[in-house]
mmCIF file of C-alpha atoms in Angstrom:
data_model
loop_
_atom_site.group_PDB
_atom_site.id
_atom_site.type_symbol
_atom_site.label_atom_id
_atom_site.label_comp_id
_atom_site.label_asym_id
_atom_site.label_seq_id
_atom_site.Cartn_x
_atom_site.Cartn_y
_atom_site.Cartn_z
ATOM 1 C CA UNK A 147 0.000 0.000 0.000
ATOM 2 C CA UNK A 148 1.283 2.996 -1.564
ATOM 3 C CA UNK A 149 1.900 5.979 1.570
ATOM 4 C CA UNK A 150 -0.445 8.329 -0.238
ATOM 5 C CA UNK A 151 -3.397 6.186 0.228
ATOM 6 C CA UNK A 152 -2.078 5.462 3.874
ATOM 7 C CA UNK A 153 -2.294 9.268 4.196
ATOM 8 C CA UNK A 154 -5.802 9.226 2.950
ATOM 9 C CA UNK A 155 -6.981 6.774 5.401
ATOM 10 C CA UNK A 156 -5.538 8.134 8.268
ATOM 11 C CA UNK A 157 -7.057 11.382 7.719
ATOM 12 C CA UNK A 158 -10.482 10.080 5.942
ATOM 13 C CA UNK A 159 -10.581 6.958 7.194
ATOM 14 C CA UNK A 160 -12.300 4.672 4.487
ATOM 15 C CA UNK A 161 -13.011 1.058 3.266
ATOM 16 C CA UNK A 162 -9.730 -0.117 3.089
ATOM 17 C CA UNK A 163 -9.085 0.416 6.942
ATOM 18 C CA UNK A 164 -10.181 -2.417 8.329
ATOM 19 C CA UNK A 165 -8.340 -4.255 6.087
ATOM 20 C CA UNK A 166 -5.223 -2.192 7.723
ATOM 21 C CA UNK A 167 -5.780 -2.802 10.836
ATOM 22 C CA UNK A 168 -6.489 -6.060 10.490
ATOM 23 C CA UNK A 169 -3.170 -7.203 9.049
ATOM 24 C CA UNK A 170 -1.470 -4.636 11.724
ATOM 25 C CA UNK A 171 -2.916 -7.053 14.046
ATOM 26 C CA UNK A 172 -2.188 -9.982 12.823
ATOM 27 C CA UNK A 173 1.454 -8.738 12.517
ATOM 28 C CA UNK A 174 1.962 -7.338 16.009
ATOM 29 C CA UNK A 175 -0.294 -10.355 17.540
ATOM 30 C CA UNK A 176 -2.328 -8.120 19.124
ATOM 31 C CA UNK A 177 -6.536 -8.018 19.280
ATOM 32 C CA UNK A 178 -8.554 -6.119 16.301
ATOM 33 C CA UNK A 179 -10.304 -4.161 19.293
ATOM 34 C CA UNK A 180 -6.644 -2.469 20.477
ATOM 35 C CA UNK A 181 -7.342 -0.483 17.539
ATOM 36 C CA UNK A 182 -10.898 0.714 18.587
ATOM 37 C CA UNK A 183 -9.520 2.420 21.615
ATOM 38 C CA UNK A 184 -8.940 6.005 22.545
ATOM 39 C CA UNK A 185 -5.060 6.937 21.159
ATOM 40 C CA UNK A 186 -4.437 7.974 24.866
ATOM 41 C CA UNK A 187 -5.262 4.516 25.922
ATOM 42 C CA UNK A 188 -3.677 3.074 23.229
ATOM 43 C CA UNK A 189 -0.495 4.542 23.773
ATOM 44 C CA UNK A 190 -0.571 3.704 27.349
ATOM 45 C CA UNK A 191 -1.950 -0.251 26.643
ATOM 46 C CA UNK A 192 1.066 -0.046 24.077
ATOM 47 C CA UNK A 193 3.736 1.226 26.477
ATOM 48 C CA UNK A 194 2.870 -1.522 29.045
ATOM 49 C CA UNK A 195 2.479 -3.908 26.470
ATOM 50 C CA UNK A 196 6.319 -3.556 25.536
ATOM 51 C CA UNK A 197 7.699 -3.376 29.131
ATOM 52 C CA UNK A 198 6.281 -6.844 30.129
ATOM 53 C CA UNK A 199 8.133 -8.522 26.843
ATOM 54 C CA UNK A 200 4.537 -9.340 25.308
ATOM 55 C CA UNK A 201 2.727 -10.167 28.314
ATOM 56 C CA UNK A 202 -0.020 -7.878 29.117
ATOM 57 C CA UNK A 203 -3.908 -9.365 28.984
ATOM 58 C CA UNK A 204 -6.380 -7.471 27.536
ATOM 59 C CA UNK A 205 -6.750 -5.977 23.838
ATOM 60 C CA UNK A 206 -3.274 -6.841 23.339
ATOM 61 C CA UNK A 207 -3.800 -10.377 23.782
ATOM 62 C CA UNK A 208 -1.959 -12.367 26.567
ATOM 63 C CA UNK A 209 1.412 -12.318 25.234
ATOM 64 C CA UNK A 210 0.704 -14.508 22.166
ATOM 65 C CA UNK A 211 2.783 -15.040 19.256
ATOM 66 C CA UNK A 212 1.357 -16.098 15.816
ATOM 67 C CA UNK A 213 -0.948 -19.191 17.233
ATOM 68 C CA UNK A 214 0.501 -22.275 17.168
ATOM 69 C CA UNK A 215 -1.646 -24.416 14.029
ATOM 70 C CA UNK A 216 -2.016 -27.396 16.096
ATOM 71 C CA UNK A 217 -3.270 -25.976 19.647
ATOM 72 C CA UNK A 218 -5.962 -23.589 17.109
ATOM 73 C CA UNK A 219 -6.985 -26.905 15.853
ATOM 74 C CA UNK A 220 -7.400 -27.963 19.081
ATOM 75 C CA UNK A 221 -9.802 -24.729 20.320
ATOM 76 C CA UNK A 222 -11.672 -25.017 17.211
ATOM 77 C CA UNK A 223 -12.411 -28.595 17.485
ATOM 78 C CA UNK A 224 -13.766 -27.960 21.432
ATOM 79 C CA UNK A 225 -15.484 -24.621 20.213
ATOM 80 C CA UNK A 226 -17.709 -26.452 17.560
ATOM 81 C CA UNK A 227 -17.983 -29.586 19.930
ATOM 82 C CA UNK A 228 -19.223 -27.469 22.494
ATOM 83 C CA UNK A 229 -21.686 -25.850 20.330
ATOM 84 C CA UNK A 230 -22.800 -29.405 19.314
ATOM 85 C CA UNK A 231 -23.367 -30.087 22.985
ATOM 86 C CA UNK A 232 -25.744 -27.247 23.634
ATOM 87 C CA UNK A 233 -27.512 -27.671 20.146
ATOM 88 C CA UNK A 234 -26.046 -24.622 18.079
ATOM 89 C CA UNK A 235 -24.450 -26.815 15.764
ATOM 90 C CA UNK A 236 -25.299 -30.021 14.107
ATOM 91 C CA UNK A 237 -24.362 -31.911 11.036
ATOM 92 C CA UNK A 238 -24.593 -29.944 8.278
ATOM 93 C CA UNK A 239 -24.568 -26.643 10.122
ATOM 94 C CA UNK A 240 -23.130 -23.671 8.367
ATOM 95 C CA UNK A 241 -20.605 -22.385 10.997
ATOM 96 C CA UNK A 242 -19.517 -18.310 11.612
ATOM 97 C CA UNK A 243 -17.568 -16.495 8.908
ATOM 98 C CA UNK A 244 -14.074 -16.401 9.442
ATOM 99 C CA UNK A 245 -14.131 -12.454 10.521
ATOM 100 C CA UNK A 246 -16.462 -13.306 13.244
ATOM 101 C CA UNK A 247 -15.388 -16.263 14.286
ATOM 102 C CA UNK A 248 -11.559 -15.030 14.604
ATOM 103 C CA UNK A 249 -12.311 -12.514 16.517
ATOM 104 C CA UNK A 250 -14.600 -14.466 19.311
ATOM 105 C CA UNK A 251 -11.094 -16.816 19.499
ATOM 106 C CA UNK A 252 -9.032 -13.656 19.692
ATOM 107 C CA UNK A 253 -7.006 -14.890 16.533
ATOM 108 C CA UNK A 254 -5.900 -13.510 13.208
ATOM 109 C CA UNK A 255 -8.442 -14.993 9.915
ATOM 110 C CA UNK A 256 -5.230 -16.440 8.280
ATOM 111 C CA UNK A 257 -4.164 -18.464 11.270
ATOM 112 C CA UNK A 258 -7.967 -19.446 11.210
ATOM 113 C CA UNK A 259 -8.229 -20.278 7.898
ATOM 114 C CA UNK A 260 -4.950 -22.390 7.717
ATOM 115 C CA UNK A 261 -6.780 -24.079 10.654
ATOM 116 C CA UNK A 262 -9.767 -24.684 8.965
ATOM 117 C CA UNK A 263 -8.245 -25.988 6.516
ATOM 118 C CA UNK A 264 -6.566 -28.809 8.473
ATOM 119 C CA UNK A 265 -9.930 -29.280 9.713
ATOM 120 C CA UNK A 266 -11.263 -29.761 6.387
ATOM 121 C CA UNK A 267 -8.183 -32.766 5.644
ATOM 122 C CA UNK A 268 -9.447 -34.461 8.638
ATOM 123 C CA UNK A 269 -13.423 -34.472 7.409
ATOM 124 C CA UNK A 270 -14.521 -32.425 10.440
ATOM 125 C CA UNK A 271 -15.765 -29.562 8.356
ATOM 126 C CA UNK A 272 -16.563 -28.896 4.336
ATOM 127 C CA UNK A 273 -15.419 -25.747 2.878
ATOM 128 C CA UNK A 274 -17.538 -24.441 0.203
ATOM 129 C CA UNK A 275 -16.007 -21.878 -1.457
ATOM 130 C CA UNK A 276 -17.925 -18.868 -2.031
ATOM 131 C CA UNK A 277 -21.010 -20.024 -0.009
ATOM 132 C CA UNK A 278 -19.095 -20.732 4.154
ATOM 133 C CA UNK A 279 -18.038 -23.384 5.941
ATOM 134 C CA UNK A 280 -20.154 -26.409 7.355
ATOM 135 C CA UNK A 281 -20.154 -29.093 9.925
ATOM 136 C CA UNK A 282 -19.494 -31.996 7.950
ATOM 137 C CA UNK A 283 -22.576 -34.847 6.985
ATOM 138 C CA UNK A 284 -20.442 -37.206 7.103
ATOM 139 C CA UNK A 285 -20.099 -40.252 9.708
ATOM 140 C CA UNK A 286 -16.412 -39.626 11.105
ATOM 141 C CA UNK A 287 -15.071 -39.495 14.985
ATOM 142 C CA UNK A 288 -15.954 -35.999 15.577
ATOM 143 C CA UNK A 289 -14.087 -36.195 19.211
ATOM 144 C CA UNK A 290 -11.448 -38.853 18.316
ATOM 145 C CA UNK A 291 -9.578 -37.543 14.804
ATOM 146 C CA UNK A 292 -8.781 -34.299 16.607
ATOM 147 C CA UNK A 293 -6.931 -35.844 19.339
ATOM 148 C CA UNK A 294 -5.210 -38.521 17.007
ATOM 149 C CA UNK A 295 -4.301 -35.171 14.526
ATOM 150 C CA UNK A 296 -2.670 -33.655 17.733
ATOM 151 C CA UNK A 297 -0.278 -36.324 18.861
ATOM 152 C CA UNK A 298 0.889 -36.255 15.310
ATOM 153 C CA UNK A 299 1.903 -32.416 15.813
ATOM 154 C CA UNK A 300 3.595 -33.030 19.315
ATOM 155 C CA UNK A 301 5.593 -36.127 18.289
ATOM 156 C CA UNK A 302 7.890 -34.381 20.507
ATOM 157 C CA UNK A 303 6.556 -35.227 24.137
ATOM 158 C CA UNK A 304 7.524 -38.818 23.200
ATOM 159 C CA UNK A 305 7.880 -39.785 27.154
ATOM 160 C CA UNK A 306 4.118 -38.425 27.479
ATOM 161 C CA UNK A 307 3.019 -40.523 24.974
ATOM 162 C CA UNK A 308 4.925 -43.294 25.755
ATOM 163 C CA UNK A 309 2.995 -43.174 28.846
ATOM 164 C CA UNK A 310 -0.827 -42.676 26.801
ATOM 165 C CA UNK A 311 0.489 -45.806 24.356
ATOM 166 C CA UNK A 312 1.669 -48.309 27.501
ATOM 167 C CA UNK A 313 -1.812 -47.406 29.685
ATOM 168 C CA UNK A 314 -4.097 -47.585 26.868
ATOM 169 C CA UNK A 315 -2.297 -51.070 25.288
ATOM 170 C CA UNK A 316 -2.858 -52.625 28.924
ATOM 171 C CA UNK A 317 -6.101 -51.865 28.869
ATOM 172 C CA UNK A 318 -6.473 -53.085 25.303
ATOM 173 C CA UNK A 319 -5.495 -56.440 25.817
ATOM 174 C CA UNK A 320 -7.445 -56.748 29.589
ATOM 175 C CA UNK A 321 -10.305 -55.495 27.175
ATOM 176 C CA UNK A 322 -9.783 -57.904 24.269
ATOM 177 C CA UNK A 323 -9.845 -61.292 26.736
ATOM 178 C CA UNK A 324 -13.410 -60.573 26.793
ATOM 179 C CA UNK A 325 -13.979 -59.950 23.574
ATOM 180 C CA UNK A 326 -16.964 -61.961 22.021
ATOM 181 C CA UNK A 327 -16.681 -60.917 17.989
ATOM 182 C CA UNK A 328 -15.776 -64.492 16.976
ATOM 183 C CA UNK A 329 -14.424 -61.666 13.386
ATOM 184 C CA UNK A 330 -11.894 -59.931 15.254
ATOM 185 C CA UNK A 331 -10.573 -62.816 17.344
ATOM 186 C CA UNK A 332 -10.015 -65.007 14.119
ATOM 187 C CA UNK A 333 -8.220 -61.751 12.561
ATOM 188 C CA UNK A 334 -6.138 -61.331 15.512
ATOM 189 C CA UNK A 335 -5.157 -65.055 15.292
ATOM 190 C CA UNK A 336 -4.311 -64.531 11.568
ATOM 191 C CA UNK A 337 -2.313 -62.027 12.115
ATOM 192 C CA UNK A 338 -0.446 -63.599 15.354
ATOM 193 C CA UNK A 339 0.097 -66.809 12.825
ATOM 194 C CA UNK A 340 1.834 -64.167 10.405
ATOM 195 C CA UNK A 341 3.863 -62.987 13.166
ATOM 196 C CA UNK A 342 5.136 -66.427 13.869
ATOM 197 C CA UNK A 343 5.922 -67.143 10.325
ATOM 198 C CA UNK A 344 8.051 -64.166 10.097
ATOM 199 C CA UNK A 345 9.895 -65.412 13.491
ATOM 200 C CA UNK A 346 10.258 -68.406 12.353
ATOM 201 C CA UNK A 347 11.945 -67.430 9.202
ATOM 202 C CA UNK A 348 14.163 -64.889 10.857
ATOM 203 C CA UNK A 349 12.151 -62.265 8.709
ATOM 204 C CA UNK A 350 12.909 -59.521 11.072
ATOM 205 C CA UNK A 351 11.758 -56.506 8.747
ATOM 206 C CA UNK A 352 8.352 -58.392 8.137
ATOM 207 C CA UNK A 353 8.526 -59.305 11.596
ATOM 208 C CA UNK A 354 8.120 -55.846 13.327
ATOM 209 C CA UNK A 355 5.560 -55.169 10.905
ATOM 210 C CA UNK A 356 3.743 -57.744 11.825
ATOM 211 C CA UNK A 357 4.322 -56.571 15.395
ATOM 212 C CA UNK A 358 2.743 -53.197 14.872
ATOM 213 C CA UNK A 359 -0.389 -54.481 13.573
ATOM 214 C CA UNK A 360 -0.375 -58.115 16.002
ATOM 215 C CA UNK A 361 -1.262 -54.476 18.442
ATOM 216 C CA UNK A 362 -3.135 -52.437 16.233
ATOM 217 C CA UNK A 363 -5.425 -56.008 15.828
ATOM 218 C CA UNK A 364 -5.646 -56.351 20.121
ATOM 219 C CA UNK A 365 -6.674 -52.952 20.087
ATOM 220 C CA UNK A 366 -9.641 -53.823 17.740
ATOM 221 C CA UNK A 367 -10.732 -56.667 19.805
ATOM 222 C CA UNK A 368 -11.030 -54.118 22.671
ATOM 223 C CA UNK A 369 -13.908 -53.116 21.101
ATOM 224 C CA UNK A 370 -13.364 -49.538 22.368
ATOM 225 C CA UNK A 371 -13.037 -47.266 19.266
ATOM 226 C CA UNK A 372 -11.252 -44.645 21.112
ATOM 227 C CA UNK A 373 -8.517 -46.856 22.252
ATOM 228 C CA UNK A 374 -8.479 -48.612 18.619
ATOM 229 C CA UNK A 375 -7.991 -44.656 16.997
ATOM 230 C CA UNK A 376 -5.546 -44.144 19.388
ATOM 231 C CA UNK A 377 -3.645 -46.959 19.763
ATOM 232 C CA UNK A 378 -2.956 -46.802 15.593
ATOM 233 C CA UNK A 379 -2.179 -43.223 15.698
ATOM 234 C CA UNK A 380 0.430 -44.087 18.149
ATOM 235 C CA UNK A 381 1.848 -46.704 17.022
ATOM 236 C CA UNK A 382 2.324 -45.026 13.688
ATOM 237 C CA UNK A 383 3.695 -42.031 15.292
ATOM 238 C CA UNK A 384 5.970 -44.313 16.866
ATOM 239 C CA UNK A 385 7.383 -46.081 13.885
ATOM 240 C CA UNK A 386 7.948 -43.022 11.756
ATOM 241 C CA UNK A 387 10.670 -41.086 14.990
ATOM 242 C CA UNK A 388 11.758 -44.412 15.611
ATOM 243 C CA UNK A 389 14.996 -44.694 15.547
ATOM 244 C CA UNK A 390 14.590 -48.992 16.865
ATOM 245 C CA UNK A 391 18.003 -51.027 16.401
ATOM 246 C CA UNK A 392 15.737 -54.529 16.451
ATOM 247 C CA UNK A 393 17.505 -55.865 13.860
ATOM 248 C CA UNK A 394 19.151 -59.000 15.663
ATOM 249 C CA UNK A 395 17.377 -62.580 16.049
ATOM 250 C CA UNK A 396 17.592 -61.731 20.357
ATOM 251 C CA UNK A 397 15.253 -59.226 20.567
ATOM 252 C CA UNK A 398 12.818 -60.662 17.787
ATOM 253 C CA UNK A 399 13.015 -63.662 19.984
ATOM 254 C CA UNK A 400 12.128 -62.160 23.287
ATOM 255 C CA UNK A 401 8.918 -60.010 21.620
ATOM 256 C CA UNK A 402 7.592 -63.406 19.919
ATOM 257 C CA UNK A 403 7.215 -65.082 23.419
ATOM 258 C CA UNK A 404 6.041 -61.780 25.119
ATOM 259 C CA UNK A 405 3.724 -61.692 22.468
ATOM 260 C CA UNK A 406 2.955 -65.683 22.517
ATOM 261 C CA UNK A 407 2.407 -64.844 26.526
ATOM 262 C CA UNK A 408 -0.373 -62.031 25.536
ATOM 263 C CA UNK A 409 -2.365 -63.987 23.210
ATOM 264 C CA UNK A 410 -2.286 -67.375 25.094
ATOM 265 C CA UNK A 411 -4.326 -64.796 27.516
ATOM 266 C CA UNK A 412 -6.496 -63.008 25.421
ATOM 267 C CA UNK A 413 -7.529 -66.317 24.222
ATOM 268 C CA UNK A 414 -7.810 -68.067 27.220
ATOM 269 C CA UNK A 415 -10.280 -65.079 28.220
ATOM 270 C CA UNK A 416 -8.062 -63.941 31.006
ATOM 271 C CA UNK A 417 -8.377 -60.203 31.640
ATOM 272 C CA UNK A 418 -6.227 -60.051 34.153
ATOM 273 C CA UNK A 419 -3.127 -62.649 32.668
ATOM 274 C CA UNK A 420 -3.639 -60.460 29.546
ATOM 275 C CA UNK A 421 -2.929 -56.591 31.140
ATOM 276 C CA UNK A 422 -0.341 -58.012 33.260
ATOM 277 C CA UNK A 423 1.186 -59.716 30.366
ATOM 278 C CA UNK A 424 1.039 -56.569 28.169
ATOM 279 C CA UNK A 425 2.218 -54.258 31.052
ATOM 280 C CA UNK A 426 5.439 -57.025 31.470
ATOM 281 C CA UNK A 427 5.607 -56.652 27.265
ATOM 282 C CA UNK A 428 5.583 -52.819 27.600
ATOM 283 C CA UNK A 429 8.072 -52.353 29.923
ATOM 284 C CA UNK A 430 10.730 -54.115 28.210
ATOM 285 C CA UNK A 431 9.667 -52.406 25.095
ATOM 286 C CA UNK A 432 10.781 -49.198 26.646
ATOM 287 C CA UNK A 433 14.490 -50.384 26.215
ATOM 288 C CA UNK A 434 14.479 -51.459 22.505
ATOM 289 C CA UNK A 435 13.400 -48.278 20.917
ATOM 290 C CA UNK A 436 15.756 -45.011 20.773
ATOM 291 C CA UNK A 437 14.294 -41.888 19.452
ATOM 292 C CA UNK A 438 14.699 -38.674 18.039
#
């Protein structure tokens, strides 16, 4: 923007100003409404504002930076599923525009829109270009996918999740011994068959992947969705940072009979044998994997 027509709107004010001030706020993270106030009170908000390094509340924001993608994810994805809750929103519900519903989060439209858009990946909302953005119609895990998405983006808290992955396996397998889908135990078996195949043969690459979904299978027979979405997210997280050095017969060995130890459980419809035997599996887990 040339400085004559910053000239004019300063003096004259204009359409374009709101388009100013909202990419002045967006660049000095601060709220739209610091703009609104009084310049004596915006001078002295301002003043403050530097002094405390970014850290003042109110229309400067609390000290924010440009908003982290993945926690913005995260608000939207409680914002609309609190508005499900009380019956503001349902499937196929067109949601706020962008303007409005950046500044009730306190957040700049193209941090919103980027978020949006991730939203829109993971089938939580359709964007229709031209006509707003909607709840989606389709059948997905409204409260699950959002929570998978944002282990993916903090792949960095790996003891944190390490903890998530060895509570929720336990409870996976406990789960599974009762497990009465005749479907998903005869899967399981298939794959625990493949698994000893691939021992057997000293297949140690098709071995581990066989591993991941021998777990991935245990978590179906849970028959707890949440722990099934969660487990896999995991456990792909997992093998993508993983820096594992199982590439020697020894280990192999000692997973197939943890693993042997676990299904002879689950089978035997043993709750307890079957946590206790995953929570013995787990912990010496912890020792084969090095990671980023």
């Amino acid at each position: 923007m040339s400085v004559s027509t910053l000239s004019n709107l300063e003096s004259k004010g204009g359409s374009q100003i709101n388009v100013v001030v909202e990419k002045l706020s967006e660049q000095l993270a601060m709220d739209v409404a610091a703009f609104s106030l009084r310049p004596d009170l915006f001078s002295e908000q301002l003043d403050s504002y530097a002094c405390a390094g970014g850290g003042t509340a109110g229309p400067f924001g609390e000290g924010r930076r440009k908003p982290d993608i993945s926690s913005l994810v995260n608000r939207l994805t409680l914002y609309f599923a609190d508005e499900i809750f009380r019956g503001a929103l349902r499937k196929g519900s067109q949601i706020e525009s962008d303007r409005d519903l950046a500044k009730k989060l306190g957040v700049g439209r193209s941090a919103l829109r980027e978020a949006l858009k991730v939203l829109f990946v993971m089938g939580i909302v359709d964007i229709c270009p031209g006509q707003g953005t909607y709840i989606s119609e389709r059948d997905t895990d409204f409260f699950v996918i959002p929570l998978s998405w944002s282990l993916f983006l903090n792949s960095t808290q790996i003891d944190s999740i390490l903890v998530v992955r060895d509570l929720l396996e336990e409870k996976a397998a406990e789960l599974s011994a009762s497990c009465k889908s005749e479907e998903k135990l005869a899967k399981l078996g298939d794959v625990f068959y493949q698994l000893k195949v691939a021992y057997e043969q000293e297949n140690v690459q098709d071995f581990l992947d066989k591993d991941i979904e021998f777990h991935v299978c245990i978590a179906e027979c849970s028959e707890n969705p949440v722990i099934y979405s969660e487990i896999q997210t995991i456990r792909n997280l997992l093998r993508r940072i993983s820096q594992t050095g199982m590439a020697d017969m020894k280990q192999v060995r000692e997973i197939y009979h943890e693993h042997l130890k676990i299904y002879g459980a689950i089978l035997s419809g043993e709750p307890d044998g079957a946590r206790r035997a995953m929570h013995e599996h787990m912990q010496k887990s912890s020792s084969r994997y090095r990671f980023f």
